[in-house]
């Protein structure tokens, strides 16, 4: 396939280049509030709601996201009266609106007329109306209807003084991203024609000579529906790209209508960047299309340190926005309702969660939702105003948090300062997740989580980066999982090291190109030169097996899941396999290249051993250890024209003291801070540093 094809360009151009880094129009404070669904309540409740919002310090609410059936009760018949009254009420009370286009939930009458707009699974089952997000994004009737209701809203409210921001759809990719119906099949063929230009180019990209899958016409190509055994991996990868691009086309169509009819009001859609929550969206591509990057984040209570996952999601969100301030559009005040077990948040945890997002770049903290629902699937999902009412712990914490968020208003527009970068690519994750890889125990997300947690425990703030983006600002770059790596990515990582950077690469990286074809020559493909080695063969371990790794000084590490037969081609062996099939061979290597250093680890290191490796890499990168900070006490800096702000977030049950590099004022208490800052157990402190 030619280098200029759309699929290659998708991979090559995915580094962050944000369409805009706007702020909600007319909002002069940090955003604080949540999804507001007043249509679930009598209008007599609205005035009570607004009075309580003022008490809690609410500055913005999201409205209209699920309201299509009310706004257009019959085809072409619109009822905007209730929304008129609501927006006027919010404006009169100084509360801004993040106004939704309700295109995530078409009305029942729409599906009665267009049942083919319901999505079809890979197994051939057509999903039914009755929840949310049941959409075939290729369906022309849906696309036209979505554009129609968006146009009506933009014409009516494009200049309304309450509207600070437009909110298109809701959580694209959740719960359905790909549909496999005949309409999608036709759309996929058109996409392939545009992308590749010919059936011959598709055959070349997909390697269809394998298993006799060669095509002679586009109309022979279907979506990768259920097959007797593993389907063509390159076809499956392209279908994920197609599904993502199709959702993005629909977003862009609505966005462009809003830009035309509501100029000056930024447009967004709420991402779900946490790797624990959405794996079907290439957020590098989406980050370029929104005016403000926004995100929804919910704690996954699976026994892990939930605050680490939260910090990671915030860092990813900031990174897909190119480092600009973003906005936390949804999280929970306490428990959610959709996990097997849904514990409440501990006292003070709501504030720590919220202010961690702010520390890591969010210009506010918003929730799902304002008033807890009495009916529907989410009636047990916590809210700012719970069923227990205002005489409740949650409400008191909400009011206290509103005051704290207001006290931090001066940092609005500043940027989070990062120490290191982690390379991550959603398309590589997609490719690695397909069938018949060397070991099902190797999980890209697990490695990303593990490397991130190790950096977090070293008190390093992480930017995420596309493998082809500029890495020159970072002394250390880690690559936890980059199975799919383009030639351009290989050149980029080599140049980074040659120019003085320190690179750490984990196993099974650099293996295939953008079509899931193994790069010519030995593994690890495009990373051979920068790492100074070749890999003759993978040797994954059986479940429960471990290997010992030793160093010349007698120190010992352990690995599991994966080993490799590594041949140094200029790299030095730092740790050696002491047992297993690869015994006597290199396990961890270090390659000096130009002015920098590249490390390679060919097994899955246990967390404590990963920390040892990163300690050596940090020495190469001249990153000083932060031994003066306790574990689970976060220290993050935001900086900008208004000054430098130091966030200290204590996730522990013990009081902590953190050294300050300068004097300053603690914004939540108003006290002066100097020398060592005292942070009570479970508390947050934010110091505006002098100078």
mmCIF file of C-alpha atoms in Angstrom, residues 278-576:
data_model
loop_
_atom_site.group_PDB
_atom_site.id
_atom_site.type_symbol
_atom_site.label_atom_id
_atom_site.label_comp_id
_atom_site.label_asym_id
_atom_site.label_seq_id
_atom_site.Cartn_x
_atom_site.Cartn_y
_atom_site.Cartn_z
ATOM 1 C CA UNK A 278 -12.939 2.614 27.096
ATOM 2 C CA UNK A 279 -10.758 0.799 24.571
ATOM 3 C CA UNK A 280 -12.569 1.572 21.312
ATOM 4 C CA UNK A 281 -11.645 5.241 20.742
ATOM 5 C CA UNK A 282 -8.362 6.665 19.432
ATOM 6 C CA UNK A 283 -8.246 9.722 21.658
ATOM 7 C CA UNK A 284 -5.163 11.152 19.907
ATOM 8 C CA UNK A 285 -7.380 11.661 16.856
ATOM 9 C CA UNK A 286 -10.374 12.906 18.863
ATOM 10 C CA UNK A 287 -8.291 15.406 20.823
ATOM 11 C CA UNK A 288 -7.679 17.347 17.619
ATOM 12 C CA UNK A 289 -11.404 17.719 16.904
ATOM 13 C CA UNK A 290 -12.799 19.225 20.118
ATOM 14 C CA UNK A 291 -12.485 22.828 21.257
ATOM 15 C CA UNK A 292 -12.095 21.740 24.890
ATOM 16 C CA UNK A 293 -10.989 18.276 25.967
ATOM 17 C CA UNK A 294 -13.382 16.947 28.616
ATOM 18 C CA UNK A 295 -13.440 13.627 30.412
ATOM 19 C CA UNK A 296 -15.596 11.346 32.542
ATOM 20 C CA UNK A 297 -13.842 9.225 35.150
ATOM 21 C CA UNK A 298 -15.161 6.634 37.574
ATOM 22 C CA UNK A 299 -13.192 4.634 40.129
ATOM 23 C CA UNK A 300 -12.886 0.929 39.397
ATOM 24 C CA UNK A 301 -13.137 -0.631 42.841
ATOM 25 C CA UNK A 302 -11.310 -3.889 42.089
ATOM 26 C CA UNK A 303 -8.921 -3.811 45.028
ATOM 27 C CA UNK A 304 -6.300 -1.675 43.313
ATOM 28 C CA UNK A 305 -5.144 1.732 44.517
ATOM 29 C CA UNK A 306 -7.955 3.659 42.871
ATOM 30 C CA UNK A 307 -6.232 7.035 43.224
ATOM 31 C CA UNK A 308 -3.405 5.830 40.951
ATOM 32 C CA UNK A 309 -5.841 4.947 38.163
ATOM 33 C CA UNK A 310 -7.486 8.340 38.679
ATOM 34 C CA UNK A 311 -4.162 10.185 38.346
ATOM 35 C CA UNK A 312 -3.324 8.169 35.238
ATOM 36 C CA UNK A 313 -6.654 8.984 33.582
ATOM 37 C CA UNK A 314 -6.181 12.676 34.341
ATOM 38 C CA UNK A 315 -2.669 12.612 32.863
ATOM 39 C CA UNK A 316 -3.934 10.871 29.701
ATOM 40 C CA UNK A 317 -6.737 13.404 29.340
ATOM 41 C CA UNK A 318 -4.375 16.344 29.682
ATOM 42 C CA UNK A 319 -2.033 14.767 27.155
ATOM 43 C CA UNK A 320 -4.642 14.228 24.425
ATOM 44 C CA UNK A 321 -5.340 17.946 24.821
ATOM 45 C CA UNK A 322 -1.703 18.774 24.136
ATOM 46 C CA UNK A 323 -1.130 19.833 27.760
ATOM 47 C CA UNK A 324 -3.794 22.547 27.740
ATOM 48 C CA UNK A 325 -6.307 22.864 30.590
ATOM 49 C CA UNK A 326 -9.181 20.413 30.219
ATOM 50 C CA UNK A 327 -12.374 19.770 32.160
ATOM 51 C CA UNK A 328 -13.556 16.877 34.314
ATOM 52 C CA UNK A 329 -17.152 16.683 33.138
ATOM 53 C CA UNK A 330 -18.299 13.673 35.175
ATOM 54 C CA UNK A 331 -17.219 11.701 38.222
ATOM 55 C CA UNK A 332 -19.110 10.440 41.257
ATOM 56 C CA UNK A 333 -19.685 12.008 44.639
ATOM 57 C CA UNK A 334 -19.708 8.552 46.230
ATOM 58 C CA UNK A 335 -20.602 5.047 45.009
ATOM 59 C CA UNK A 336 -21.644 4.146 41.479
ATOM 60 C CA UNK A 337 -24.220 1.521 40.515
ATOM 61 C CA UNK A 338 -22.827 -0.545 37.636
ATOM 62 C CA UNK A 339 -20.032 -2.592 39.213
ATOM 63 C CA UNK A 340 -20.517 -5.940 40.961
ATOM 64 C CA UNK A 341 -19.881 -4.168 44.274
ATOM 65 C CA UNK A 342 -20.270 -0.419 44.680
ATOM 66 C CA UNK A 343 -18.777 0.888 47.923
ATOM 67 C CA UNK A 344 -19.318 4.437 49.095
ATOM 68 C CA UNK A 345 -16.406 6.864 49.054
ATOM 69 C CA UNK A 346 -14.761 7.429 52.407
ATOM 70 C CA UNK A 347 -15.140 10.830 54.100
ATOM 71 C CA UNK A 348 -12.904 13.316 52.303
ATOM 72 C CA UNK A 349 -12.341 11.053 49.294
ATOM 73 C CA UNK A 350 -14.668 13.070 47.074
ATOM 74 C CA UNK A 351 -12.515 16.166 47.593
ATOM 75 C CA UNK A 352 -9.255 14.264 47.077
ATOM 76 C CA UNK A 353 -10.564 12.735 43.854
ATOM 77 C CA UNK A 354 -11.832 16.071 42.567
ATOM 78 C CA UNK A 355 -8.730 18.068 43.423
ATOM 79 C CA UNK A 356 -6.415 15.411 41.977
ATOM 80 C CA UNK A 357 -8.078 16.031 38.619
ATOM 81 C CA UNK A 358 -7.623 19.771 39.129
ATOM 82 C CA UNK A 359 -3.961 19.283 40.053
ATOM 83 C CA UNK A 360 -3.439 17.364 36.839
ATOM 84 C CA UNK A 361 -4.923 20.019 34.598
ATOM 85 C CA UNK A 362 -8.699 20.144 34.916
ATOM 86 C CA UNK A 363 -10.194 23.634 35.190
ATOM 87 C CA UNK A 364 -12.951 22.373 37.438
ATOM 88 C CA UNK A 365 -14.707 19.338 38.874
ATOM 89 C CA UNK A 366 -18.162 18.224 37.747
ATOM 90 C CA UNK A 367 -20.251 15.193 38.605
ATOM 91 C CA UNK A 368 -22.891 12.824 37.369
ATOM 92 C CA UNK A 369 -25.305 14.043 38.519
ATOM 93 C CA UNK A 370 -26.873 16.944 40.410
ATOM 94 C CA UNK A 371 -30.006 15.320 41.914
ATOM 95 C CA UNK A 372 -30.109 11.560 42.413
ATOM 96 C CA UNK A 373 -32.687 9.887 40.159
ATOM 97 C CA UNK A 374 -35.704 8.100 41.608
ATOM 98 C CA UNK A 375 -36.258 5.941 38.526
ATOM 99 C CA UNK A 376 -34.261 4.289 35.808
ATOM 100 C CA UNK A 377 -31.067 2.269 35.666
ATOM 101 C CA UNK A 378 -28.942 4.769 37.597
ATOM 102 C CA UNK A 379 -31.157 5.467 40.599
ATOM 103 C CA UNK A 380 -28.517 4.038 42.948
ATOM 104 C CA UNK A 381 -25.686 6.071 41.399
ATOM 105 C CA UNK A 382 -24.621 8.760 43.871
ATOM 106 C CA UNK A 383 -25.258 12.440 43.169
ATOM 107 C CA UNK A 384 -24.460 15.889 44.529
ATOM 108 C CA UNK A 385 -27.937 16.045 46.078
ATOM 109 C CA UNK A 386 -28.597 12.494 47.310
ATOM 110 C CA UNK A 387 -31.865 10.802 48.203
ATOM 111 C CA UNK A 388 -30.958 11.617 51.828
ATOM 112 C CA UNK A 389 -31.227 15.323 51.003
ATOM 113 C CA UNK A 390 -29.220 18.152 52.508
ATOM 114 C CA UNK A 391 -28.929 16.559 55.957
ATOM 115 C CA UNK A 392 -26.312 14.119 54.684
ATOM 116 C CA UNK A 393 -22.557 13.646 54.644
ATOM 117 C CA UNK A 394 -22.419 13.788 50.837
ATOM 118 C CA UNK A 395 -24.224 17.126 50.692
ATOM 119 C CA UNK A 396 -22.025 18.673 53.363
ATOM 120 C CA UNK A 397 -18.914 17.510 51.511
ATOM 121 C CA UNK A 398 -20.297 18.891 48.234
ATOM 122 C CA UNK A 399 -20.825 22.333 49.799
ATOM 123 C CA UNK A 400 -17.338 22.269 51.321
ATOM 124 C CA UNK A 401 -15.808 21.199 48.020
ATOM 125 C CA UNK A 402 -17.642 23.972 46.176
ATOM 126 C CA UNK A 403 -15.988 26.519 48.456
ATOM 127 C CA UNK A 404 -12.567 24.909 47.954
ATOM 128 C CA UNK A 405 -12.921 24.887 44.168
ATOM 129 C CA UNK A 406 -13.917 28.547 44.284
ATOM 130 C CA UNK A 407 -10.817 29.337 46.366
ATOM 131 C CA UNK A 408 -8.637 27.926 43.586
ATOM 132 C CA UNK A 409 -10.054 30.172 40.870
ATOM 133 C CA UNK A 410 -6.791 32.029 40.291
ATOM 134 C CA UNK A 411 -5.100 28.924 38.837
ATOM 135 C CA UNK A 412 -7.602 28.734 35.986
ATOM 136 C CA UNK A 413 -5.743 28.478 32.685
ATOM 137 C CA UNK A 414 -2.448 27.303 34.166
ATOM 138 C CA UNK A 415 -0.817 24.080 32.989
ATOM 139 C CA UNK A 416 0.368 20.990 34.830
ATOM 140 C CA UNK A 417 4.132 20.514 34.825
ATOM 141 C CA UNK A 418 5.241 16.989 33.825
ATOM 142 C CA UNK A 419 8.526 15.258 34.628
ATOM 143 C CA UNK A 420 8.566 12.294 32.222
ATOM 144 C CA UNK A 421 6.606 10.837 29.317
ATOM 145 C CA UNK A 422 4.970 7.493 28.612
ATOM 146 C CA UNK A 423 4.416 6.418 24.999
ATOM 147 C CA UNK A 424 0.923 5.075 24.391
ATOM 148 C CA UNK A 425 -1.033 4.339 21.215
ATOM 149 C CA UNK A 426 -4.635 3.129 21.116
ATOM 150 C CA UNK A 427 -4.186 1.592 17.658
ATOM 151 C CA UNK A 428 -1.269 -0.509 18.914
ATOM 152 C CA UNK A 429 -3.488 -1.633 21.818
ATOM 153 C CA UNK A 430 -6.190 -2.645 19.351
ATOM 154 C CA UNK A 431 -3.729 -4.649 17.275
ATOM 155 C CA UNK A 432 -2.135 -6.384 20.246
ATOM 156 C CA UNK A 433 -5.564 -7.362 21.587
ATOM 157 C CA UNK A 434 -6.467 -9.457 18.531
ATOM 158 C CA UNK A 435 -6.427 -13.272 18.563
ATOM 159 C CA UNK A 436 -3.488 -15.627 18.463
ATOM 160 C CA UNK A 437 -0.731 -13.602 20.069
ATOM 161 C CA UNK A 438 2.164 -15.473 21.760
ATOM 162 C CA UNK A 439 0.585 -15.235 25.236
ATOM 163 C CA UNK A 440 -2.836 -14.178 26.406
ATOM 164 C CA UNK A 441 -1.224 -13.212 29.722
ATOM 165 C CA UNK A 442 0.594 -10.279 28.124
ATOM 166 C CA UNK A 443 -1.779 -7.348 28.439
ATOM 167 C CA UNK A 444 -0.853 -3.894 27.135
ATOM 168 C CA UNK A 445 -3.062 -2.179 29.676
ATOM 169 C CA UNK A 446 -1.472 -4.154 32.539
ATOM 170 C CA UNK A 447 2.015 -3.031 31.474
ATOM 171 C CA UNK A 448 0.866 0.575 31.106
ATOM 172 C CA UNK A 449 -0.706 0.446 34.570
ATOM 173 C CA UNK A 450 2.432 -1.140 36.054
ATOM 174 C CA UNK A 451 4.874 1.358 34.547
ATOM 175 C CA UNK A 452 2.622 4.260 35.469
ATOM 176 C CA UNK A 453 2.276 3.080 39.060
ATOM 177 C CA UNK A 454 6.058 2.706 39.355
ATOM 178 C CA UNK A 455 6.554 6.278 38.095
ATOM 179 C CA UNK A 456 3.760 7.512 40.374
ATOM 180 C CA UNK A 457 5.494 5.926 43.362
ATOM 181 C CA UNK A 458 8.638 7.836 42.395
ATOM 182 C CA UNK A 459 6.517 11.019 42.602
ATOM 183 C CA UNK A 460 6.968 11.754 38.902
ATOM 184 C CA UNK A 461 4.196 13.491 36.943
ATOM 185 C CA UNK A 462 3.614 11.778 33.598
ATOM 186 C CA UNK A 463 2.657 13.124 30.199
ATOM 187 C CA UNK A 464 1.416 10.565 27.681
ATOM 188 C CA UNK A 465 2.762 10.832 24.147
ATOM 189 C CA UNK A 466 2.039 9.377 20.745
ATOM 190 C CA UNK A 467 5.066 7.405 19.465
ATOM 191 C CA UNK A 468 5.598 9.886 16.622
ATOM 192 C CA UNK A 469 5.252 13.053 18.706
ATOM 193 C CA UNK A 470 8.041 15.380 19.815
ATOM 194 C CA UNK A 471 9.673 13.880 22.919
ATOM 195 C CA UNK A 472 12.576 16.294 23.259
ATOM 196 C CA UNK A 473 11.197 18.020 26.375
ATOM 197 C CA UNK A 474 11.401 14.853 28.502
ATOM 198 C CA UNK A 475 14.576 13.489 30.156
ATOM 199 C CA UNK A 476 12.953 10.039 30.438
ATOM 200 C CA UNK A 477 10.477 8.273 28.125
ATOM 201 C CA UNK A 478 9.017 4.844 28.909
ATOM 202 C CA UNK A 479 7.373 2.501 26.391
ATOM 203 C CA UNK A 480 5.326 -0.106 28.288
ATOM 204 C CA UNK A 481 3.661 -1.709 25.243
ATOM 205 C CA UNK A 482 4.108 -0.694 21.600
ATOM 206 C CA UNK A 483 3.412 -3.857 19.601
ATOM 207 C CA UNK A 484 2.423 -1.789 16.547
ATOM 208 C CA UNK A 485 5.119 0.735 15.665
ATOM 209 C CA UNK A 486 5.490 2.537 12.355
ATOM 210 C CA UNK A 487 8.791 3.249 10.658
ATOM 211 C CA UNK A 488 8.292 6.894 11.637
ATOM 212 C CA UNK A 489 7.891 5.889 15.294
ATOM 213 C CA UNK A 490 11.137 3.945 15.151
ATOM 214 C CA UNK A 491 12.999 6.916 13.682
ATOM 215 C CA UNK A 492 11.454 9.232 16.260
ATOM 216 C CA UNK A 493 12.510 7.115 19.237
ATOM 217 C CA UNK A 494 16.016 6.686 17.832
ATOM 218 C CA UNK A 495 16.398 10.447 17.333
ATOM 219 C CA UNK A 496 15.162 11.039 20.876
ATOM 220 C CA UNK A 497 17.925 8.827 22.302
ATOM 221 C CA UNK A 498 20.631 10.111 19.959
ATOM 222 C CA UNK A 499 19.846 13.641 21.130
ATOM 223 C CA UNK A 500 20.364 12.768 24.795
ATOM 224 C CA UNK A 501 17.128 11.154 25.978
ATOM 225 C CA UNK A 502 16.773 8.097 28.191
ATOM 226 C CA UNK A 503 14.385 5.468 26.833
ATOM 227 C CA UNK A 504 12.959 2.377 28.570
ATOM 228 C CA UNK A 505 11.202 -0.187 26.354
ATOM 229 C CA UNK A 506 9.279 -3.233 27.527
ATOM 230 C CA UNK A 507 9.024 -6.535 25.641
ATOM 231 C CA UNK A 508 6.886 -7.276 22.543
ATOM 232 C CA UNK A 509 7.303 -3.720 21.233
ATOM 233 C CA UNK A 510 8.201 -2.623 17.696
ATOM 234 C CA UNK A 511 6.946 -5.888 16.214
ATOM 235 C CA UNK A 512 4.470 -4.987 13.437
ATOM 236 C CA UNK A 513 3.631 -2.093 11.116
ATOM 237 C CA UNK A 514 0.326 -0.242 10.791
ATOM 238 C CA UNK A 515 -1.205 -3.232 8.941
ATOM 239 C CA UNK A 516 -0.207 -5.766 11.608
ATOM 240 C CA UNK A 517 2.522 -7.120 9.307
ATOM 241 C CA UNK A 518 5.757 -8.150 11.025
ATOM 242 C CA UNK A 519 8.576 -5.773 10.134
ATOM 243 C CA UNK A 520 11.198 -7.392 7.916
ATOM 244 C CA UNK A 521 14.121 -8.935 9.736
ATOM 245 C CA UNK A 522 14.550 -9.926 13.373
ATOM 246 C CA UNK A 523 12.464 -8.648 16.232
ATOM 247 C CA UNK A 524 12.002 -5.995 17.600
ATOM 248 C CA UNK A 525 11.530 -4.526 14.151
ATOM 249 C CA UNK A 526 11.821 -0.753 14.013
ATOM 250 C CA UNK A 527 13.335 -0.674 17.524
ATOM 251 C CA UNK A 528 16.350 -2.894 16.750
ATOM 252 C CA UNK A 529 18.703 0.013 16.118
ATOM 253 C CA UNK A 530 17.766 2.199 19.064
ATOM 254 C CA UNK A 531 17.927 -0.769 21.463
ATOM 255 C CA UNK A 532 21.129 -2.214 19.971
ATOM 256 C CA UNK A 533 19.883 -5.809 19.903
ATOM 257 C CA UNK A 534 17.863 -8.434 18.112
ATOM 258 C CA UNK A 535 15.413 -10.990 19.480
ATOM 259 C CA UNK A 536 15.681 -14.436 17.931
ATOM 260 C CA UNK A 537 12.579 -15.899 19.496
ATOM 261 C CA UNK A 538 9.849 -15.247 22.055
ATOM 262 C CA UNK A 539 9.501 -17.780 24.859
ATOM 263 C CA UNK A 540 6.359 -16.972 26.869
ATOM 264 C CA UNK A 541 6.030 -18.654 30.244
ATOM 265 C CA UNK A 542 3.223 -20.905 31.355
ATOM 266 C CA UNK A 543 0.746 -19.640 33.912
ATOM 267 C CA UNK A 544 2.404 -19.380 37.315
ATOM 268 C CA UNK A 545 5.957 -19.842 36.005
ATOM 269 C CA UNK A 546 8.680 -17.397 37.016
ATOM 270 C CA UNK A 547 12.305 -16.801 36.085
ATOM 271 C CA UNK A 548 15.176 -15.424 38.132
ATOM 272 C CA UNK A 549 17.328 -12.609 36.792
ATOM 273 C CA UNK A 550 20.748 -11.814 38.198
ATOM 274 C CA UNK A 551 23.216 -8.927 37.900
ATOM 275 C CA UNK A 552 27.012 -8.930 38.115
ATOM 276 C CA UNK A 553 26.801 -7.464 41.620
ATOM 277 C CA UNK A 554 24.736 -10.421 42.789
ATOM 278 C CA UNK A 555 21.392 -8.606 42.921
ATOM 279 C CA UNK A 556 18.404 -10.620 41.785
ATOM 280 C CA UNK A 557 15.091 -9.780 40.143
ATOM 281 C CA UNK A 558 12.199 -11.959 39.032
ATOM 282 C CA UNK A 559 10.005 -12.056 35.959
ATOM 283 C CA UNK A 560 6.933 -13.896 34.762
ATOM 284 C CA UNK A 561 4.652 -14.190 31.678
ATOM 285 C CA UNK A 562 7.371 -13.635 29.069
ATOM 286 C CA UNK A 563 11.018 -14.289 28.196
ATOM 287 C CA UNK A 564 13.047 -13.830 25.015
ATOM 288 C CA UNK A 565 16.240 -15.016 23.377
ATOM 289 C CA UNK A 566 18.058 -11.670 23.091
ATOM 290 C CA UNK A 567 21.267 -11.094 21.121
ATOM 291 C CA UNK A 568 23.090 -7.824 21.926
ATOM 292 C CA UNK A 569 24.175 -5.852 18.842
ATOM 293 C CA UNK A 570 25.974 -3.094 20.710
ATOM 294 C CA UNK A 571 23.875 -3.110 23.889
ATOM 295 C CA UNK A 572 25.355 -4.099 27.239
ATOM 296 C CA UNK A 573 23.807 -6.875 29.301
ATOM 297 C CA UNK A 574 22.790 -5.534 32.720
ATOM 298 C CA UNK A 575 20.762 -8.501 34.059
ATOM 299 C CA UNK A 576 20.931 -12.103 32.875
#
